[in-house]
CSV table of C-alpha atoms in Angstrom, one decimal:
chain,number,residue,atom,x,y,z
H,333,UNK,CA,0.0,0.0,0.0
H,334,UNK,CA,2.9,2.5,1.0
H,335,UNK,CA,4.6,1.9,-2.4
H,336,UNK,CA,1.4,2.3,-4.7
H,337,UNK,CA,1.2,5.7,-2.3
H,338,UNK,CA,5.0,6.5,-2.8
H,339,UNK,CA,4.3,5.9,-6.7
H,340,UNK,CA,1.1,8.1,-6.5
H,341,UNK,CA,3.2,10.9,-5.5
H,342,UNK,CA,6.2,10.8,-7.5
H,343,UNK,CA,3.5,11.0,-10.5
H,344,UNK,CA,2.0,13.7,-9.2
H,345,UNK,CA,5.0,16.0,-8.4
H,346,UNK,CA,6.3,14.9,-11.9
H,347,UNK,CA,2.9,16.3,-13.1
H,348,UNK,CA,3.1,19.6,-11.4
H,349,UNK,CA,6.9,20.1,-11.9
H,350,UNK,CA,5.7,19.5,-16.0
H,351,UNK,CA,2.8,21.8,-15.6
H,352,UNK,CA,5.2,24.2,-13.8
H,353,UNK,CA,7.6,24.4,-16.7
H,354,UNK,CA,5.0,24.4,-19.4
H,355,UNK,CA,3.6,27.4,-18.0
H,356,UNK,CA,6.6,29.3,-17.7
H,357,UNK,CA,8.0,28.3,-20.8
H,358,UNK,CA,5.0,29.9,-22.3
H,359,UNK,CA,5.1,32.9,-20.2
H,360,UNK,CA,8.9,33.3,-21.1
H,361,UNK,CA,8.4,32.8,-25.1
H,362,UNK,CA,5.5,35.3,-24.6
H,363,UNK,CA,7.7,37.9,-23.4
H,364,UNK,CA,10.7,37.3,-25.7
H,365,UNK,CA,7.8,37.1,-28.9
H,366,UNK,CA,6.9,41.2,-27.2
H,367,UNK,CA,10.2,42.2,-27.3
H,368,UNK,CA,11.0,40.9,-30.6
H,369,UNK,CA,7.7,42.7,-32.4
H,370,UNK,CA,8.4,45.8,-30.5
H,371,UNK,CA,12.3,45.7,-32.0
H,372,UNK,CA,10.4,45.0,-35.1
H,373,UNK,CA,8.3,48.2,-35.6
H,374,UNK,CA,11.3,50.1,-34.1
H,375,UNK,CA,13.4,49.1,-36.9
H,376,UNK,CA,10.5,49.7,-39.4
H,377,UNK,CA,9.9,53.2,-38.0
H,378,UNK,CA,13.3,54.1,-37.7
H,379,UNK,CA,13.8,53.2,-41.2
H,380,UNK,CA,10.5,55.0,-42.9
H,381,UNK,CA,12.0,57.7,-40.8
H,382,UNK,CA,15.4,57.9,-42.5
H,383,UNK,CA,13.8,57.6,-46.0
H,384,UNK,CA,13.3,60.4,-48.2
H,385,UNK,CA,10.6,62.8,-47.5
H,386,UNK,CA,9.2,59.9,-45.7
H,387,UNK,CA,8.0,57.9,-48.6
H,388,UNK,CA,7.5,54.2,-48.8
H,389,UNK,CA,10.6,52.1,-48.9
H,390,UNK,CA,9.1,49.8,-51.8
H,391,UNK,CA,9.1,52.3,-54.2
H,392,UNK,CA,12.1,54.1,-53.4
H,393,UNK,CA,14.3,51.2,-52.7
H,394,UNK,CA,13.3,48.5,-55.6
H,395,UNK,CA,13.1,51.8,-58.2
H,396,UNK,CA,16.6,52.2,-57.1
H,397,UNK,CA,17.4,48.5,-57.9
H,398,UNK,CA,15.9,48.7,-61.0
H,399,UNK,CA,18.4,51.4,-62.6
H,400,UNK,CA,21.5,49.3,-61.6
H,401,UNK,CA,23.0,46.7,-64.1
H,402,UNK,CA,22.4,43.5,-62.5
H,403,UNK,CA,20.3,40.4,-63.2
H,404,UNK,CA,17.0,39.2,-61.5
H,405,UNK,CA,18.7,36.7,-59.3
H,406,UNK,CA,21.5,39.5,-57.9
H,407,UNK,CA,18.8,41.7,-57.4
H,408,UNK,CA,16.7,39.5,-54.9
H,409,UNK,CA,19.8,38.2,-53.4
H,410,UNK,CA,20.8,42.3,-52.8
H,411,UNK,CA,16.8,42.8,-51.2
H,412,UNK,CA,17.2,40.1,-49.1
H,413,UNK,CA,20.3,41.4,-47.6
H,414,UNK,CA,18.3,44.4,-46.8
H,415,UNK,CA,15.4,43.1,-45.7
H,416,UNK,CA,16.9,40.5,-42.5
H,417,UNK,CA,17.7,42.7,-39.8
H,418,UNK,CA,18.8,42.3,-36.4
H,419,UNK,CA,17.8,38.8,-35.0
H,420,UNK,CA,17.0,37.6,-38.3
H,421,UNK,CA,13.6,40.5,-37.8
H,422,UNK,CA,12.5,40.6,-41.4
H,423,UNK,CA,9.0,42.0,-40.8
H,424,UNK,CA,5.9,42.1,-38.8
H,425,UNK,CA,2.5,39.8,-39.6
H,426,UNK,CA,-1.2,41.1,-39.3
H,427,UNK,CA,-4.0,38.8,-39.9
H,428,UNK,CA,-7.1,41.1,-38.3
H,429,UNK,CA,-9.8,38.9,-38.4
H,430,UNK,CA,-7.8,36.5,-35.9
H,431,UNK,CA,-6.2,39.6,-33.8
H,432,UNK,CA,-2.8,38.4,-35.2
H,433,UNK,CA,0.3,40.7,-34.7
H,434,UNK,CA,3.3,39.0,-34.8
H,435,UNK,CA,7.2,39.1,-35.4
H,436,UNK,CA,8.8,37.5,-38.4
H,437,UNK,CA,12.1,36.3,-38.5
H,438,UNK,CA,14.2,34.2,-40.9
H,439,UNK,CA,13.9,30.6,-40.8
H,440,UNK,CA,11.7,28.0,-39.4
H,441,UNK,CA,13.9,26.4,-36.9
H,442,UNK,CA,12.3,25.4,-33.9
H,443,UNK,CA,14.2,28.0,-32.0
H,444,UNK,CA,13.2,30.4,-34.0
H,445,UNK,CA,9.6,29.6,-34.2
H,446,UNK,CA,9.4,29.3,-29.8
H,447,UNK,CA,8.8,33.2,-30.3
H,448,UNK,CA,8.0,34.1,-33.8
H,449,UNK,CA,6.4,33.2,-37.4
H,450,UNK,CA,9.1,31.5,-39.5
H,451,UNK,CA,10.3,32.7,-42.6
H,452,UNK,CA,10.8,30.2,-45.3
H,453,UNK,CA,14.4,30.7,-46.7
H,454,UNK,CA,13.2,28.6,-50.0
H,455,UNK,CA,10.1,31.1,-50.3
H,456,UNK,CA,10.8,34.8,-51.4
H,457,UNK,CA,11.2,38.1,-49.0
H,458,UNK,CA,9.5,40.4,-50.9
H,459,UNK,CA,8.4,40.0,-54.5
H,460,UNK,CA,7.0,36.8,-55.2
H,461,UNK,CA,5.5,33.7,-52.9
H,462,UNK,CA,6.5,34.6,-49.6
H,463,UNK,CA,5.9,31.5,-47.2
H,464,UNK,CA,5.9,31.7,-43.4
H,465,UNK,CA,5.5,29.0,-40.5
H,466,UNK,CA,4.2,28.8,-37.3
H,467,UNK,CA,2.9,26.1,-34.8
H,468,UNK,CA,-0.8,25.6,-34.1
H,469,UNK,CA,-0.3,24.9,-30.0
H,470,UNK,CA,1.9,24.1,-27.6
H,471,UNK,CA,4.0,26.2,-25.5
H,472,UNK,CA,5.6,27.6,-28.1
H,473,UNK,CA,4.2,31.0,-29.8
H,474,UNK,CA,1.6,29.6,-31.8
H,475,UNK,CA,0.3,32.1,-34.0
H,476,UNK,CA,-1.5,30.1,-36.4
H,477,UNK,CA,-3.7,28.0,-34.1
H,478,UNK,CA,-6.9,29.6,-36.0
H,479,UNK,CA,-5.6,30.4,-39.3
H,480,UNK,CA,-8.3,27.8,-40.5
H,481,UNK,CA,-11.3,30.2,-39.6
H,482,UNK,CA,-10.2,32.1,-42.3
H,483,UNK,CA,-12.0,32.7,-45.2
H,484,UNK,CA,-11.7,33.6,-49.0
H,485,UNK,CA,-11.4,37.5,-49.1
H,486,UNK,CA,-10.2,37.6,-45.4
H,487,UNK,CA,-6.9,40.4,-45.3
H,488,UNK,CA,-3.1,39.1,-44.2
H,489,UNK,CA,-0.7,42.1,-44.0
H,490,UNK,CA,3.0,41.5,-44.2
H,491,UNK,CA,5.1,44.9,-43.1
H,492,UNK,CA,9.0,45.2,-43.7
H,493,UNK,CA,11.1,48.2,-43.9
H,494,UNK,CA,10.6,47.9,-47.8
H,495,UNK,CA,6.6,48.8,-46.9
H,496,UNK,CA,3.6,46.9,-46.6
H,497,UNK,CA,1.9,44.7,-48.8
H,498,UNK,CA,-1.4,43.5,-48.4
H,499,UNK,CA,-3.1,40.4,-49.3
H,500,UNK,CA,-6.6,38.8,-50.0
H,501,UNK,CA,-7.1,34.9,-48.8
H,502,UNK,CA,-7.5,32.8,-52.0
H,503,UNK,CA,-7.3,29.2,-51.1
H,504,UNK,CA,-7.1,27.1,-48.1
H,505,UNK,CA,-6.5,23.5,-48.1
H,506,UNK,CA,-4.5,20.6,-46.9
H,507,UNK,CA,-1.3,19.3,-48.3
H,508,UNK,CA,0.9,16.6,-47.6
H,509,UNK,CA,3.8,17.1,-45.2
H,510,UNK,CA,6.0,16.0,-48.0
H,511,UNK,CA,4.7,18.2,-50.5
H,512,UNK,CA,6.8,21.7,-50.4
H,513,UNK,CA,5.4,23.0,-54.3
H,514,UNK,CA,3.2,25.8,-51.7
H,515,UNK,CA,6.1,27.0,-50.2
H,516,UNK,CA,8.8,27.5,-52.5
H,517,UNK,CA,9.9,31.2,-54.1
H,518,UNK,CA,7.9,32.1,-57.6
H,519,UNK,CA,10.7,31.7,-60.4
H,520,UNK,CA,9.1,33.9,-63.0
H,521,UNK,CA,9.1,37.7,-62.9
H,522,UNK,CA,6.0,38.6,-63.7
H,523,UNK,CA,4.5,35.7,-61.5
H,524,UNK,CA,2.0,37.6,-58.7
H,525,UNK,CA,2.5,38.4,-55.6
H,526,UNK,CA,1.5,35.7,-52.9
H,527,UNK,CA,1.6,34.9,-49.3
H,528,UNK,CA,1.8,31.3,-47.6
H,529,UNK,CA,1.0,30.4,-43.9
H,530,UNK,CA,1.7,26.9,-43.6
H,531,UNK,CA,1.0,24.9,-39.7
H,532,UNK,CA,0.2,21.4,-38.7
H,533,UNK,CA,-3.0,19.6,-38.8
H,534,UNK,CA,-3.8,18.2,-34.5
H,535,UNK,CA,-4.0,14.2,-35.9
H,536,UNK,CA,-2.4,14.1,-39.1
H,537,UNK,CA,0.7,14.0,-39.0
H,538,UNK,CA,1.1,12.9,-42.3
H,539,UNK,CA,-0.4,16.8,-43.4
H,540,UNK,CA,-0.2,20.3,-43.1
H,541,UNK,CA,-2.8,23.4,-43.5
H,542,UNK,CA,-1.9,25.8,-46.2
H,543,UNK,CA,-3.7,28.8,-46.5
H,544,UNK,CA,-2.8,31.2,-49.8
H,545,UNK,CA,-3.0,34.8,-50.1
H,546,UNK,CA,-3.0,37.1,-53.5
H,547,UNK,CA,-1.3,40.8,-53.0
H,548,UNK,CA,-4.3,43.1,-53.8
């Protein structure tokens, strides 16, 4: 009886010790996710700031790109020098339907994406399919726990120092794990403008939920 009681116990202060460090793993990924968004709009201001007469970066910046000799490929390569900042900050994402306002750094390591949406290094950073990650739950930040109440029509904002494109919700549908088509950069230069929020399915492994935006 004593060692079914012992056994009780040692289950039980394993439980809360887990609970205990779930918690403030959450808590601590929740403040480091604040301080990276607030470095992000700091950065973005900073920059809009320093711009001439104040005027979007987009139009300044890739107008600037286009009067130097240099092909399409050392072009992006030379925007997405620009665009990664401190941290790997390469922008900020707003889904308002789903009260979404989140940090966006490079990569979609699983350090990375304890605290913020991941960037896709195969996708594009600015013209093109741009493809970001985040987890649906868990400890972790998981920004795109809802992104399948979306909608067709429904508005994803992606902000970088370059400016802000904006983008209408198109398709949303689930893909195999294996299948990475969704996610990589557009190769033709006339190709639109898209975004790509890609997070797993609870109880498929085997699948993940892509939803698709159009730049409008």
């Amino acid at each position: 009886m004593k060692k079914i009681s012992v056994a009780i116990i040692v289950i039980l202060i394993s439980s809360m010790c887990y609970v205990q460090f779930s918690v403030y793993g959450n808590l601590s990924n929740k403040k480091e996710s604040k301080k990276l968004l607030e470095k992000a709009y700091t950065v973005i201001q900073t920059t809009n700031e320093n711009s001439n007469n104040n005027e979007i970066l987009d139009e300044n910046y890739i107008e600037q790109l286009s009067n130097i000799q240099m092909d399409n490929n050392e072009k992006t390569l030379e925007i997405n020098r620009n665009i990664i900042g401190e941290d790997g900050i390469i922008g900020i994402l707003l889904i308002p339907k789903l009260n979404i306002e989140a940090p966006i750094r490079d990569g979609t390591t699983q350090e990375i994406m304890k605290t913020s949406v991941g960037h896709f290094t195969e996708s594009n950073y600015w013209d093109g399919n741009v493809s970001f990650a985040s987890h649906n739950g868990g400890t972790n930040a998981h920004y795109f726990k809802k992104i399948h109440l979306l909608n067709k029509n429904d508005e994803i904002k992606y902000i970088t120092k370059f400016g802000t494109r904006t983008y209408k919700v198109q398709e949303i549908k689930k893909i195999k794990s294996t299948d990475w088509s969704m996610v990589m950069a557009n190769s033709k230069i006339d190709e639109e403008n898209t975004v790509t929020l890609i997070t797993c399915i609870n109880g498929a492994d085997n699948y993940r939920l892509c939803v698709r935006g159009i730049e409008i």
